PDB file of C-alpha atoms in Angstrom:
ATOM      1  CA  MET T  85     -77.143   0.089 -84.132  1.00 33.00           C
ATOM      2  CA  ASN T  86     -78.221  -2.769 -86.748  1.00 37.00           C
ATOM      3  CA  GLU T  87     -80.844  -5.423 -85.838  1.00 39.00           C
ATOM      4  CA  ARG T  88     -78.189  -8.018 -85.092  1.00 40.00           C
ATOM      5  CA  GLU T  89     -76.466  -5.759 -82.615  1.00 44.00           C
ATOM      6  CA  ALA T  90     -79.796  -4.786 -80.924  1.00 42.00           C
ATOM      7  CA  ILE T  91     -80.555  -8.613 -80.406  1.00 69.00           C
ATOM      8  CA  THR T  92     -77.074  -9.331 -79.123  1.00 68.00           C
ATOM      9  CA  ASP T  93     -76.917  -6.477 -76.714  1.00 80.00           C
ATOM     10  CA  ALA T  94     -80.320  -6.853 -75.214  1.00 87.00           C
ATOM     11  CA  PRO T  95     -80.418  -7.224 -71.492  1.00 95.00           C
ATOM     12  CA  VAL T  96     -81.152 -10.723 -70.249  1.00 97.00           C
ATOM     13  CA  SER T  97     -83.448 -11.022 -67.129  1.00 98.00           C
ATOM     14  CA  GLY T  98     -82.877 -14.205 -64.824  1.00 98.00           C
ATOM     15  CA  VAL T  99     -85.668 -15.443 -62.439  1.00 98.00           C
ATOM     16  CA  GLU T 100     -85.340 -18.125 -59.889  1.00 98.00           C
ATOM     17  CA  HIS T 101     -87.977 -20.721 -59.276  1.00 98.00           C
ATOM     18  CA  TRP T 102     -88.800 -23.708 -57.004  1.00 98.00           C
ATOM     19  CA  THR T 103     -91.087 -26.491 -57.327  1.00 98.00           C
ATOM     20  CA  THR T 104     -91.513 -29.892 -55.635  1.00 98.00           C
ATOM     21  CA  LYS T 105     -91.422 -33.366 -56.752  1.00 97.00           C
ATOM     22  CA  ALA T 106     -93.551 -35.815 -54.847  1.00 93.00           C
ATOM     23  CA  THR T 107     -91.931 -39.220 -53.575  1.00 91.00           C
ATOM     24  CA  ALA T 108     -92.986 -42.006 -51.620  1.00 87.00           C
ATOM     25  CA  ASP T 109     -91.665 -40.501 -48.134  1.00 86.00           C
ATOM     26  CA  ALA T 110     -91.184 -36.943 -48.955  1.00 84.00           C
ATOM     27  CA  GLU T 111     -91.498 -33.915 -51.160  1.00 94.00           C
ATOM     28  CA  VAL T 112     -88.221 -32.865 -52.990  1.00 97.00           C
ATOM     29  CA  ARG T 113     -87.532 -29.272 -53.746  1.00 98.00           C
ATOM     30  CA  LEU T 114     -86.056 -28.598 -57.116  1.00 98.00           C
ATOM     31  CA  PHE T 115     -84.377 -25.395 -58.201  1.00 99.00           C
ATOM     32  CA  LEU T 116     -85.238 -23.945 -61.633  1.00 99.00           C
ATOM     33  CA  TRP T 117     -83.666 -20.997 -63.470  1.00 99.00           C
ATOM     34  CA  GLU T 118     -85.283 -19.074 -66.155  1.00 98.00           C
ATOM     35  CA  LYS T 119     -83.904 -16.353 -68.590  1.00 98.00           C
ATOM     36  CA  PHE T 120     -85.303 -14.164 -71.244  1.00 98.00           C
ATOM     37  CA  VAL T 121     -85.264 -10.875 -72.999  1.00 98.00           C
ATOM     38  CA  GLY T 122     -88.114  -8.630 -72.210  1.00 97.00           C
ATOM     39  CA  SER T 123     -91.103 -10.776 -71.374  1.00 96.00           C
ATOM     40  CA  PRO T 124     -91.236 -14.480 -71.276  1.00 97.00           C
ATOM     41  CA  GLU T 125     -94.687 -14.674 -72.352  1.00 95.00           C
ATOM     42  CA  GLY T 126     -95.357 -16.305 -75.910  1.00 94.00           C
ATOM     43  CA  LYS T 127     -91.833 -17.351 -76.592  1.00 97.00           C
ATOM     44  CA  PRO T 128     -90.565 -20.875 -77.519  1.00 98.00           C
ATOM     45  CA  ALA T 129     -89.312 -22.518 -74.307  1.00 98.00           C
ATOM     46  CA  ILE T 130     -86.107 -24.449 -74.168  1.00 98.00           C
ATOM     47  CA  VAL T 131     -85.147 -26.866 -71.209  1.00 99.00           C
ATOM     48  CA  PHE T 132     -81.478 -27.642 -70.691  1.00 99.00           C
ATOM     49  CA  VAL T 133     -80.533 -30.691 -68.942  1.00 99.00           C
ATOM     50  CA  HIS T 134     -77.348 -31.064 -67.335  1.00 98.00           C
ATOM     51  CA  GLY T 135     -74.976 -34.073 -66.966  1.00 98.00           C
ATOM     52  CA  SER T 136     -73.476 -36.352 -64.233  1.00 98.00           C
ATOM     53  CA  SER T 137     -70.891 -34.198 -62.589  1.00 97.00           C
ATOM     54  CA  MET T 138     -72.174 -30.582 -62.461  1.00 98.00           C
ATOM     55  CA  ALA T 139     -75.274 -28.559 -61.813  1.00 98.00           C
ATOM     56  CA  SER T 140     -77.414 -26.725 -64.301  1.00 98.00           C
ATOM     57  CA  GLN T 141     -76.258 -22.980 -63.940  1.00 98.00           C
ATOM     58  CA  PRO T 142     -72.364 -23.763 -64.273  1.00 98.00           C
ATOM     59  CA  THR T 143     -73.170 -25.719 -67.515  1.00 98.00           C
ATOM     60  CA  PHE T 144     -75.600 -23.399 -69.171  1.00 98.00           C
ATOM     61  CA  ASP T 145     -75.206 -19.881 -67.695  1.00 98.00           C
ATOM     62  CA  LEU T 146     -71.428 -19.688 -67.254  1.00 98.00           C
ATOM     63  CA  ALA T 147     -69.794 -16.281 -67.296  1.00 96.00           C
ATOM     64  CA  VAL T 148     -66.128 -16.031 -68.509  1.00 97.00           C
ATOM     65  CA  ALA T 149     -64.546 -12.693 -68.669  1.00 94.00           C
ATOM     66  CA  GLY T 150     -63.513 -11.740 -72.408  1.00 94.00           C
ATOM     67  CA  ARG T 151     -65.287 -14.788 -73.656  1.00 96.00           C
ATOM     68  CA  PRO T 152     -68.533 -13.477 -75.276  1.00 94.00           C
ATOM     69  CA  ASP T 153     -71.831 -15.535 -74.989  1.00 96.00           C
ATOM     70  CA  SER T 154     -70.323 -18.114 -72.598  1.00 98.00           C
ATOM     71  CA  SER T 155     -73.989 -18.605 -71.316  1.00 98.00           C
ATOM     72  CA  VAL T 156     -75.863 -20.484 -73.977  1.00 98.00           C
ATOM     73  CA  MET T 157     -78.942 -19.424 -71.990  1.00 98.00           C
ATOM     74  CA  ASP T 158     -78.193 -15.772 -72.613  1.00 98.00           C
ATOM     75  CA  TRP T 159     -77.509 -16.449 -76.360  1.00 97.00           C
ATOM     76  CA  PHE T 160     -80.800 -18.239 -77.019  1.00 98.00           C
ATOM     77  CA  ALA T 161     -82.774 -15.677 -74.964  1.00 98.00           C
ATOM     78  CA  ARG T 162     -81.234 -12.756 -76.977  1.00 97.00           C
ATOM     79  CA  ARG T 163     -82.833 -14.804 -80.254  1.00 97.00           C
ATOM     80  CA  GLY T 164     -86.359 -14.863 -79.095  1.00 97.00           C
ATOM     81  CA  PHE T 165     -86.207 -18.139 -76.703  1.00 98.00           C
ATOM     82  CA  VAL T 166     -87.101 -18.286 -72.964  1.00 98.00           C
ATOM     83  CA  CYS T 167     -84.562 -20.588 -71.398  1.00 98.00           C
ATOM     84  CA  TRP T 168     -84.808 -22.838 -68.350  1.00 98.00           C
ATOM     85  CA  CYS T 169     -82.492 -25.209 -66.590  1.00 98.00           C
ATOM     86  CA  VAL T 170     -83.203 -27.233 -63.461  1.00 98.00           C
ATOM     87  CA  ASP T 171     -80.782 -28.812 -60.926  1.00 98.00           C
ATOM     88  CA  MET T 172     -81.592 -32.638 -60.820  1.00 98.00           C
ATOM     89  CA  GLU T 173     -82.244 -33.914 -57.280  1.00 98.00           C
ATOM     90  CA  GLY T 174     -78.899 -34.412 -55.706  1.00 98.00           C
ATOM     91  CA  TYR T 175     -77.218 -31.338 -57.620  1.00 98.00           C
ATOM     92  CA  GLY T 176     -76.627 -27.826 -56.968  1.00 98.00           C
ATOM     93  CA  ARG T 177     -79.458 -26.063 -55.203  1.00 98.00           C
ATOM     94  CA  SER T 178     -81.860 -28.680 -55.439  1.00 98.00           C
ATOM     95  CA  ASP T 179     -82.629 -31.003 -52.443  1.00 98.00           C
ATOM     96  CA  LYS T 180     -79.866 -33.567 -51.211  1.00 97.00           C
ATOM     97  CA  LYS T 181     -81.671 -35.016 -48.269  1.00 93.00           C
ATOM     98  CA  HIS T 182     -82.504 -38.454 -49.840  1.00 93.00           C
ATOM     99  CA  ASP T 183     -80.021 -41.256 -49.452  1.00 93.00           C
ATOM    100  CA  ILE T 184     -80.317 -42.453 -52.890  1.00 96.00           C
ATOM    101  CA  TYR T 185     -78.263 -42.753 -56.020  1.00 98.00           C
ATOM    102  CA  CYS T 186     -80.031 -40.272 -58.106  1.00 98.00           C
ATOM    103  CA  ASP T 187     -80.048 -42.438 -61.204  1.00 98.00           C
ATOM    104  CA  ILE T 188     -81.229 -41.486 -64.729  1.00 98.00           C
ATOM    105  CA  ALA T 189     -84.882 -42.489 -64.142  1.00 98.00           C
ATOM    106  CA  ASN T 190     -85.020 -40.256 -61.224  1.00 98.00           C
ATOM    107  CA  GLY T 191     -83.748 -37.386 -63.306  1.00 98.00           C
ATOM    108  CA  ALA T 192     -86.556 -38.091 -65.839  1.00 98.00           C
ATOM    109  CA  ASP T 193     -88.945 -37.593 -62.921  1.00 98.00           C
ATOM    110  CA  ASP T 194     -87.348 -34.354 -62.163  1.00 98.00           C
ATOM    111  CA  LEU T 195     -87.907 -33.136 -65.524  1.00 98.00           C
ATOM    112  CA  ALA T 196     -91.513 -34.441 -65.436  1.00 98.00           C
ATOM    113  CA  ALA T 197     -91.897 -32.085 -62.295  1.00 98.00           C
ATOM    114  CA  ALA T 198     -90.068 -29.179 -63.707  1.00 98.00           C
ATOM    115  CA  SER T 199     -92.005 -29.299 -67.046  1.00 98.00           C
ATOM    116  CA  ALA T 200     -95.292 -29.327 -65.298  1.00 98.00           C
ATOM    117  CA  TYR T 201     -94.216 -26.493 -63.311  1.00 98.00           C
ATOM    118  CA  ILE T 202     -93.297 -24.430 -66.314  1.00 98.00           C
ATOM    119  CA  MET T 203     -96.384 -25.454 -68.246  1.00 98.00           C
ATOM    120  CA  LYS T 204     -98.695 -24.072 -65.354  1.00 98.00           C
ATOM    121  CA  LYS T 205     -96.548 -21.021 -64.671  1.00 97.00           C
ATOM    122  CA  ARG T 206     -96.012 -19.669 -68.178  1.00 97.00           C
ATOM    123  CA  GLY T 207     -98.617 -21.650 -70.111  1.00 97.00           C
ATOM    124  CA  VAL T 208     -96.077 -23.518 -72.377  1.00 97.00           C
ATOM    125  CA  GLY T 209     -97.460 -26.509 -74.294  1.00 96.00           C
ATOM    126  CA  ALA T 210     -94.448 -28.177 -75.492  1.00 98.00           C
ATOM    127  CA  PHE T 211     -90.760 -27.762 -74.988  1.00 98.00           C
ATOM    128  CA  MET T 212     -87.402 -27.811 -77.103  1.00 98.00           C
ATOM    129  CA  VAL T 213     -85.273 -30.202 -74.916  1.00 99.00           C
ATOM    130  CA  TYR T 214     -81.607 -30.347 -75.091  1.00 99.00           C
ATOM    131  CA  GLY T 215     -79.618 -32.733 -72.813  1.00 98.00           C
ATOM    132  CA  ILE T 216     -75.875 -33.378 -72.579  1.00 98.00           C
ATOM    133  CA  SER T 217     -74.160 -36.642 -71.532  1.00 98.00           C
ATOM    134  CA  SER T 218     -76.210 -38.436 -68.881  1.00 98.00           C
ATOM    135  CA  GLY T 219     -78.544 -35.424 -69.155  1.00 98.00           C
ATOM    136  CA  ALA T 220     -79.245 -36.600 -72.731  1.00 98.00           C
ATOM    137  CA  LEU T 221     -80.320 -39.971 -71.239  1.00 98.00           C
ATOM    138  CA  ARG T 222     -82.431 -38.135 -68.808  1.00 98.00           C
ATOM    139  CA  ALA T 223     -83.945 -36.060 -71.458  1.00 99.00           C
ATOM    140  CA  ALA T 224     -84.647 -39.035 -73.877  1.00 99.00           C
ATOM    141  CA  LEU T 225     -86.167 -41.095 -71.069  1.00 99.00           C
ATOM    142  CA  PHE T 226     -88.395 -37.919 -70.135  1.00 99.00           C
ATOM    143  CA  ALA T 227     -89.386 -37.687 -73.886  1.00 99.00           C
ATOM    144  CA  GLU T 228     -90.365 -41.327 -73.954  1.00 98.00           C
ATOM    145  CA  ARG T 229     -92.457 -40.908 -71.057  1.00 98.00           C
ATOM    146  CA  HIS T 230     -94.111 -37.590 -72.038  1.00 98.00           C
ATOM    147  CA  PRO T 231     -93.783 -37.231 -75.884  1.00 98.00           C
ATOM    148  CA  GLU T 232     -96.572 -34.489 -75.747  1.00 98.00           C
ATOM    149  CA  ARG T 233     -94.417 -32.215 -73.888  1.00 98.00           C
ATOM    150  CA  VAL T 234     -91.310 -32.421 -76.262  1.00 98.00           C
ATOM    151  CA  ALA T 235     -91.793 -30.463 -79.338  1.00 98.00           C
ATOM    152  CA  ARG T 236     -88.020 -31.110 -80.394  1.00 98.00           C
ATOM    153  CA  LEU T 237     -85.373 -33.086 -78.652  1.00 99.00           C
ATOM    154  CA  ALA T 238     -81.437 -32.503 -79.037  1.00 99.00           C
ATOM    155  CA  LEU T 239     -79.076 -35.237 -77.540  1.00 98.00           C
ATOM    156  CA  ASP T 240     -75.451 -33.994 -77.010  1.00 98.00           C
ATOM    157  CA  ALA T 241     -72.583 -36.520 -76.025  1.00 97.00           C
ATOM    158  CA  TYR T 242     -75.154 -39.181 -75.850  1.00 98.00           C
ATOM    159  CA  VAL T 243     -74.633 -42.872 -75.320  1.00 98.00           C
ATOM    160  CA  TRP T 244     -76.882 -45.505 -76.312  1.00 98.00           C
ATOM    161  CA  THR T 245     -75.378 -49.167 -75.801  1.00 98.00           C
ATOM    162  CA  GLY T 246     -71.941 -47.993 -74.856  1.00 97.00           C
ATOM    163  CA  GLU T 247     -70.119 -49.767 -77.521  1.00 96.00           C
ATOM    164  CA  GLY T 248     -67.067 -47.848 -78.670  1.00 95.00           C
ATOM    165  CA  ALA T 249     -66.656 -45.671 -75.683  1.00 95.00           C
ATOM    166  CA  PRO T 250     -63.147 -45.933 -74.205  1.00 95.00           C
ATOM    167  CA  THR T 251     -64.368 -43.391 -71.286  1.00 95.00           C
ATOM    168  CA  LEU T 252     -66.881 -46.032 -70.233  1.00 96.00           C
ATOM    169  CA  VAL T 253     -64.391 -48.831 -70.383  1.00 96.00           C
ATOM    170  CA  GLU T 254     -62.131 -47.080 -67.858  1.00 95.00           C
ATOM    171  CA  ARG T 255     -65.211 -45.988 -65.712  1.00 97.00           C
ATOM    172  CA  ARG T 256     -66.497 -49.514 -65.497  1.00 97.00           C
ATOM    173  CA  LYS T 257     -63.357 -50.572 -63.542  1.00 97.00           C
ATOM    174  CA  LYS T 258     -64.446 -48.220 -60.721  1.00 97.00           C
ATOM    175  CA  LEU T 259     -68.146 -49.740 -60.778  1.00 98.00           C
ATOM    176  CA  PRO T 260     -67.709 -51.256 -57.405  1.00 98.00           C
ATOM    177  CA  GLU T 261     -66.704 -48.019 -55.771  1.00 97.00           C
ATOM    178  CA  PHE T 262     -69.765 -46.363 -57.280  1.00 98.00           C
ATOM    179  CA  LEU T 263     -72.143 -49.171 -55.976  1.00 98.00           C
ATOM    180  CA  ALA T 264     -70.580 -48.928 -52.448  1.00 98.00           C
ATOM    181  CA  ARG T 265     -71.763 -45.242 -51.951  1.00 97.00           C
ATOM    182  CA  LYS T 266     -74.558 -42.977 -52.983  1.00 98.00           C
ATOM    183  CA  ARG T 267     -72.108 -40.097 -53.793  1.00 98.00           C
ATOM    184  CA  ARG T 268     -68.497 -39.208 -54.879  1.00 98.00           C
ATOM    185  CA  PRO T 269     -66.355 -36.469 -53.948  1.00 98.00           C
ATOM    186  CA  ILE T 270     -65.341 -34.062 -56.659  1.00 98.00           C
ATOM    187  CA  ASP T 271     -62.447 -31.301 -56.586  1.00 98.00           C
ATOM    188  CA  ARG T 272     -60.747 -28.921 -59.192  1.00 98.00           C
ATOM    189  CA  ALA T 273     -58.544 -31.798 -60.569  1.00 98.00           C
ATOM    190  CA  PHE T 274     -61.579 -33.870 -61.251  1.00 97.00           C
ATOM    191  CA  VAL T 275     -63.072 -31.067 -63.301  1.00 97.00           C
ATOM    192  CA  HIS T 276     -59.934 -30.541 -65.120  1.00 97.00           C
ATOM    193  CA  SER T 277     -59.878 -34.279 -66.049  1.00 96.00           C
ATOM    194  CA  ILE T 278     -63.240 -33.982 -67.988  1.00 96.00           C
ATOM    195  CA  PHE T 279     -61.383 -31.893 -70.429  1.00 96.00           C
ATOM    196  CA  ALA T 280     -57.816 -33.675 -70.421  1.00 94.00           C
ATOM    197  CA  ARG T 281     -59.177 -37.327 -71.131  1.00 92.00           C
ATOM    198  CA  ASP T 282     -59.998 -36.861 -74.772  1.00 92.00           C
ATOM    199  CA  HIS T 283     -58.357 -33.913 -76.336  1.00 92.00           C
ATOM    200  CA  PRO T 284     -56.932 -31.258 -74.145  1.00 90.00           C
ATOM    201  CA  ASP T 285     -56.604 -28.634 -76.891  1.00 95.00           C
ATOM    202  CA  CYS T 286     -60.272 -28.459 -77.346  1.00 97.00           C
ATOM    203  CA  ALA T 287     -60.872 -26.090 -74.472  1.00 97.00           C
ATOM    204  CA  GLU T 288     -59.174 -23.091 -73.119  1.00 97.00           C
ATOM    205  CA  GLN T 289     -57.713 -23.352 -69.639  1.00 97.00           C
ATOM    206  CA  ARG T 290     -59.401 -20.015 -68.401  1.00 97.00           C
ATOM    207  CA  VAL T 291     -62.822 -21.493 -69.370  1.00 98.00           C
ATOM    208  CA  VAL T 292     -62.050 -24.723 -67.684  1.00 97.00           C
ATOM    209  CA  ASP T 293     -61.122 -22.958 -64.440  1.00 98.00           C
ATOM    210  CA  ALA T 294     -64.215 -20.770 -64.607  1.00 98.00           C
ATOM    211  CA  PHE T 295     -66.274 -23.939 -65.127  1.00 98.00           C
ATOM    212  CA  ALA T 296     -64.557 -25.478 -62.123  1.00 98.00           C
ATOM    213  CA  ASP T 297     -65.116 -22.290 -60.098  1.00 98.00           C
ATOM    214  CA  ALA T 298     -68.841 -22.420 -60.802  1.00 98.00           C
ATOM    215  CA  ILE T 299     -69.243 -26.089 -60.205  1.00 98.00           C
ATOM    216  CA  LEU T 300     -67.490 -26.200 -56.804  1.00 98.00           C
ATOM    217  CA  ALA T 301     -69.306 -23.186 -55.550  1.00 98.00           C
ATOM    218  CA  LEU T 302     -72.369 -25.351 -55.495  1.00 98.00           C
ATOM    219  CA  ASP T 303     -71.149 -28.969 -54.887  1.00 98.00           C
ATOM    220  CA  ASP T 304     -68.177 -30.937 -53.415  1.00 98.00           C
ATOM    221  CA  SER T 305     -69.537 -34.329 -54.422  1.00 98.00           C
ATOM    222  CA  MET T 306     -71.988 -35.590 -56.775  1.00 98.00           C
ATOM    223  CA  PRO T 307     -74.492 -38.609 -56.933  1.00 98.00           C
ATOM    224  CA  ASN T 308     -73.257 -41.931 -58.497  1.00 98.00           C
ATOM    225  CA  GLY T 309     -76.679 -43.061 -60.123  1.00 98.00           C
ATOM    226  CA  THR T 310     -75.895 -42.071 -63.538  1.00 98.00           C
ATOM    227  CA  TYR T 311     -72.426 -43.504 -63.516  1.00 98.00           C
ATOM    228  CA  ILE T 312     -73.692 -46.640 -62.389  1.00 98.00           C
ATOM    229  CA  ASP T 313     -76.593 -46.543 -65.172  1.00 98.00           C
ATOM    230  CA  MET T 314     -73.994 -45.761 -67.876  1.00 98.00           C
ATOM    231  CA  CYS T 315     -71.571 -48.594 -66.542  1.00 98.00           C
ATOM    232  CA  SER T 316     -74.013 -51.409 -66.074  1.00 98.00           C
ATOM    233  CA  LYS T 317     -77.608 -50.689 -67.414  1.00 98.00           C
ATOM    234  CA  LEU T 318     -77.274 -49.582 -70.867  1.00 98.00           C
ATOM    235  CA  PRO T 319     -79.229 -49.049 -72.983  1.00 98.00           C
ATOM    236  CA  ILE T 320     -81.596 -46.721 -71.085  1.00 98.00           C
ATOM    237  CA  ASN T 321     -83.532 -45.459 -74.037  1.00 98.00           C
ATOM    238  CA  ASP T 322     -85.677 -46.967 -76.966  1.00 98.00           C
ATOM    239  CA  PRO T 323     -85.003 -44.835 -79.990  1.00 98.00           C
ATOM    240  CA  SER T 324     -88.316 -46.044 -81.510  1.00 98.00           C
ATOM    241  CA  LYS T 325     -90.268 -44.265 -78.692  1.00 98.00           C
ATOM    242  CA  LEU T 326     -88.619 -41.066 -79.513  1.00 98.00           C
ATOM    243  CA  THR T 327     -91.486 -39.910 -81.775  1.00 98.00           C
ATOM    244  CA  MET T 328     -90.511 -36.167 -81.988  1.00 98.00           C
ATOM    245  CA  PRO T 329     -88.058 -34.433 -84.230  1.00 98.00           C
ATOM    246  CA  THR T 330     -84.536 -35.471 -82.815  1.00 98.00           C
ATOM    247  CA  LEU T 331     -80.818 -33.994 -83.336  1.00 98.00           C
ATOM    248  CA  VAL T 332     -78.084 -36.190 -82.345  1.00 98.00           C
ATOM    249  CA  LEU T 333     -74.714 -34.285 -81.674  1.00 98.00           C
ATOM    250  CA  ARG T 334     -71.409 -36.002 -81.293  1.00 98.00           C
ATOM    251  CA  GLY T 335     -68.187 -34.182 -80.660  1.00 97.00           C
ATOM    252  CA  GLN T 336     -65.303 -35.345 -82.928  1.00 97.00           C
ATOM    253  CA  TYR T 337     -63.175 -36.525 -80.156  1.00 97.00           C
ATOM    254  CA  ASP T 338     -65.736 -37.593 -77.628  1.00 96.00           C
ATOM    255  CA  GLY T 339     -64.658 -40.491 -75.740  1.00 94.00           C
ATOM    256  CA  ILE T 340     -68.198 -41.407 -74.457  1.00 94.00           C
ATOM    257  CA  ALA T 341     -70.288 -41.024 -77.494  1.00 92.00           C
ATOM    258  CA  GLY T 342     -69.307 -43.921 -79.686  1.00 93.00           C
ATOM    259  CA  PHE T 343     -69.660 -43.067 -83.543  1.00 96.00           C
ATOM    260  CA  ASP T 344     -71.015 -46.324 -84.758  1.00 97.00           C
ATOM    261  CA  ASP T 345     -73.277 -46.758 -81.714  1.00 97.00           C
ATOM    262  CA  LEU T 346     -74.898 -43.398 -82.290  1.00 98.00           C
ATOM    263  CA  ILE T 347     -75.493 -44.138 -85.998  1.00 98.00           C
ATOM    264  CA  GLU T 348     -77.199 -47.322 -85.055  1.00 98.00           C
ATOM    265  CA  PHE T 349     -79.356 -45.319 -82.656  1.00 98.00           C
ATOM    266  CA  PHE T 350     -80.068 -42.727 -85.299  1.00 98.00           C
ATOM    267  CA  LYS T 351     -81.448 -45.179 -87.817  1.00 98.00           C
ATOM    268  CA  ARG T 352     -84.041 -46.360 -85.530  1.00 98.00           C
ATOM    269  CA  LEU T 353     -85.316 -42.707 -84.696  1.00 98.00           C
ATOM    270  CA  PRO T 354     -88.909 -42.974 -86.343  1.00 97.00           C
ATOM    271  CA  HIS T 355     -89.512 -39.185 -87.143  1.00 97.00           C
ATOM    272  CA  PRO T 356     -88.572 -38.018 -90.635  1.00 95.00           C
ATOM    273  CA  ASP T 357     -87.195 -34.790 -89.228  1.00 96.00           C
ATOM    274  CA  LYS T 358     -84.125 -35.877 -87.637  1.00 98.00           C
ATOM    275  CA  GLN T 359     -80.328 -34.763 -87.940  1.00 98.00           C
ATOM    276  CA  PHE T 360     -76.999 -36.083 -86.980  1.00 98.00           C
ATOM    277  CA  SER T 361     -74.135 -33.596 -86.640  1.00 98.00           C
ATOM    278  CA  VAL T 362     -70.532 -34.120 -85.835  1.00 98.00           C
ATOM    279  CA  LEU T 363     -68.896 -31.319 -83.989  1.00 98.00           C
ATOM    280  CA  ALA T 364     -65.529 -30.394 -85.410  1.00 97.00           C
ATOM    281  CA  GLY T 365     -62.786 -30.056 -82.775  1.00 97.00           C
ATOM    282  CA  ILE T 366     -64.908 -30.790 -79.921  1.00 97.00           C
ATOM    283  CA  SER T 367     -64.680 -33.340 -77.185  1.00 96.00           C
ATOM    284  CA  HIS T 368     -67.230 -33.846 -74.455  1.00 93.00           C
ATOM    285  CA  ALA T 369     -68.542 -30.712 -72.832  1.00 94.00           C
ATOM    286  CA  SER T 370     -69.620 -28.879 -75.902  1.00 97.00           C
ATOM    287  CA  PHE T 371     -70.562 -25.359 -74.485  1.00 98.00           C
ATOM    288  CA  GLN T 372     -67.182 -24.950 -72.674  1.00 98.00           C
ATOM    289  CA  GLN T 373     -65.071 -25.715 -75.796  1.00 98.00           C
ATOM    290  CA  LYS T 374     -63.101 -23.356 -78.258  1.00 98.00           C
ATOM    291  CA  ASN T 375     -65.772 -24.170 -80.649  1.00 98.00           C
ATOM    292  CA  TYR T 376     -68.811 -23.616 -78.580  1.00 98.00           C
ATOM    293  CA  LEU T 377     -70.426 -21.016 -81.184  1.00 98.00           C
ATOM    294  CA  LEU T 378     -70.620 -23.868 -83.744  1.00 98.00           C
ATOM    295  CA  VAL T 379     -72.631 -25.928 -81.353  1.00 98.00           C
ATOM    296  CA  TYR T 380     -75.059 -22.935 -80.739  1.00 98.00           C
ATOM    297  CA  ASP T 381     -75.434 -22.388 -84.459  1.00 98.00           C
ATOM    298  CA  ILE T 382     -76.333 -26.094 -85.249  1.00 98.00           C
ATOM    299  CA  LEU T 383     -78.792 -26.170 -82.107  1.00 98.00           C
ATOM    300  CA  HIS T 384     -80.422 -22.725 -83.019  1.00 98.00           C
ATOM    301  CA  ALA T 385     -80.955 -23.867 -86.751  1.00 98.00           C
ATOM    302  CA  PHE T 386     -82.648 -27.164 -85.224  1.00 98.00           C
ATOM    303  CA  PHE T 387     -84.787 -25.446 -82.812  1.00 98.00           C
ATOM    304  CA  ALA T 388     -85.867 -22.518 -84.936  1.00 97.00           C
ATOM    305  CA  ARG T 389     -86.514 -24.859 -87.974  1.00 96.00           C
ATOM    306  CA  PRO T 390     -90.108 -24.396 -89.400  1.00 93.00           C
ATOM    307  CA  ALA T 391     -92.683 -27.069 -89.639  1.00 89.00           C
ATOM    308  CA  PRO T 392     -92.618 -28.693 -93.138  1.00 90.00           C
ATOM    309  CA  ALA T 393     -95.263 -27.695 -95.596  1.00 92.00           C
ATOM    310  CA  TYR T 394     -95.432 -31.218 -96.832  1.00 93.00           C
ATOM    311  CA  VAL T 395     -95.048 -34.382 -94.748  1.00 86.00           C
ATOM    312  CA  GLY T 396     -95.757 -37.048 -97.441  1.00 85.00           C
ATOM    313  CA  PRO T 397     -98.703 -38.996 -98.163  1.00 84.00           C
ATOM    314  CA  ARG T 398    -101.205 -39.880 -95.461  1.00 72.00           C
ATOM    315  CA  GLU T 399    -101.516 -43.604 -94.647  1.00 61.00           C
ATOM    316  CA  VAL T 400    -104.821 -45.086 -95.316  1.00 56.00           C
ATOM    317  CA  ASP T 401    -106.189 -48.048 -93.332  1.00 54.00           C
ATOM    318  CA  ALA T 402    -106.544 -51.088 -95.574  1.00 47.00           C
TER     319      ALA T 402
END
């Protein structure tokens, strides 16, 4: 067995965790899921942040028979990382007791509570953070609020102002419905529509079916807060406040992440270590696409990148 096979075949451990988020009227219980090979001690930590319409484990720890490495958490764990995901309030196993919209700011609060728990539990100083779709907005807002906790930031299927996003044009037509209630029902047809709206050939039907099974095993409705924010409150994030190395990932066929919009966002990122990658043959849900291993490779190169030996001349106060 060669070294690559040993890494690839290593058994991955999963550990369930719970923490609480203090609110004005109660404590909210949040579910966290951790995966690693061997021991979690002393390894770089990734926090994966889910989107608007599914909890964390279906997105980041999906198992599909005959599709190797469907779990991005397992893939990174076998390459020396300890991987975490958290169900935002209102999703999956986390509390759903509050009658609130669970907007992007609330998700950033969840990430603050989750990261504080992990820092105390595992002694992590700063994290690699990956967010997809509205999870990218949550991750970016968390990074703005707590830049000292984010070593590297990856934003996938991200939307800044919403310009050039045909999916959001259609979604805005339903804004009155989203405002009228805190949650919206979901079913198998809804999950299928995520993959059909941009370019149906990007994902295998069996993967979409497995994804739907995993989502619907945990939830039959989703909070409306992130939809409302993305339809009526953009921009949520200020790129000038994202002071850490940042990777922007944009699927070739993504109907939410407008290309020119992202270029303007990218220009304003202040850190010199920044990267913009177009994901060939991918629409919106990157890790469930046929080209998912391409995404893993780009993300791994960014998260494993060594610190530069030279960072330019120091600025001297006049």
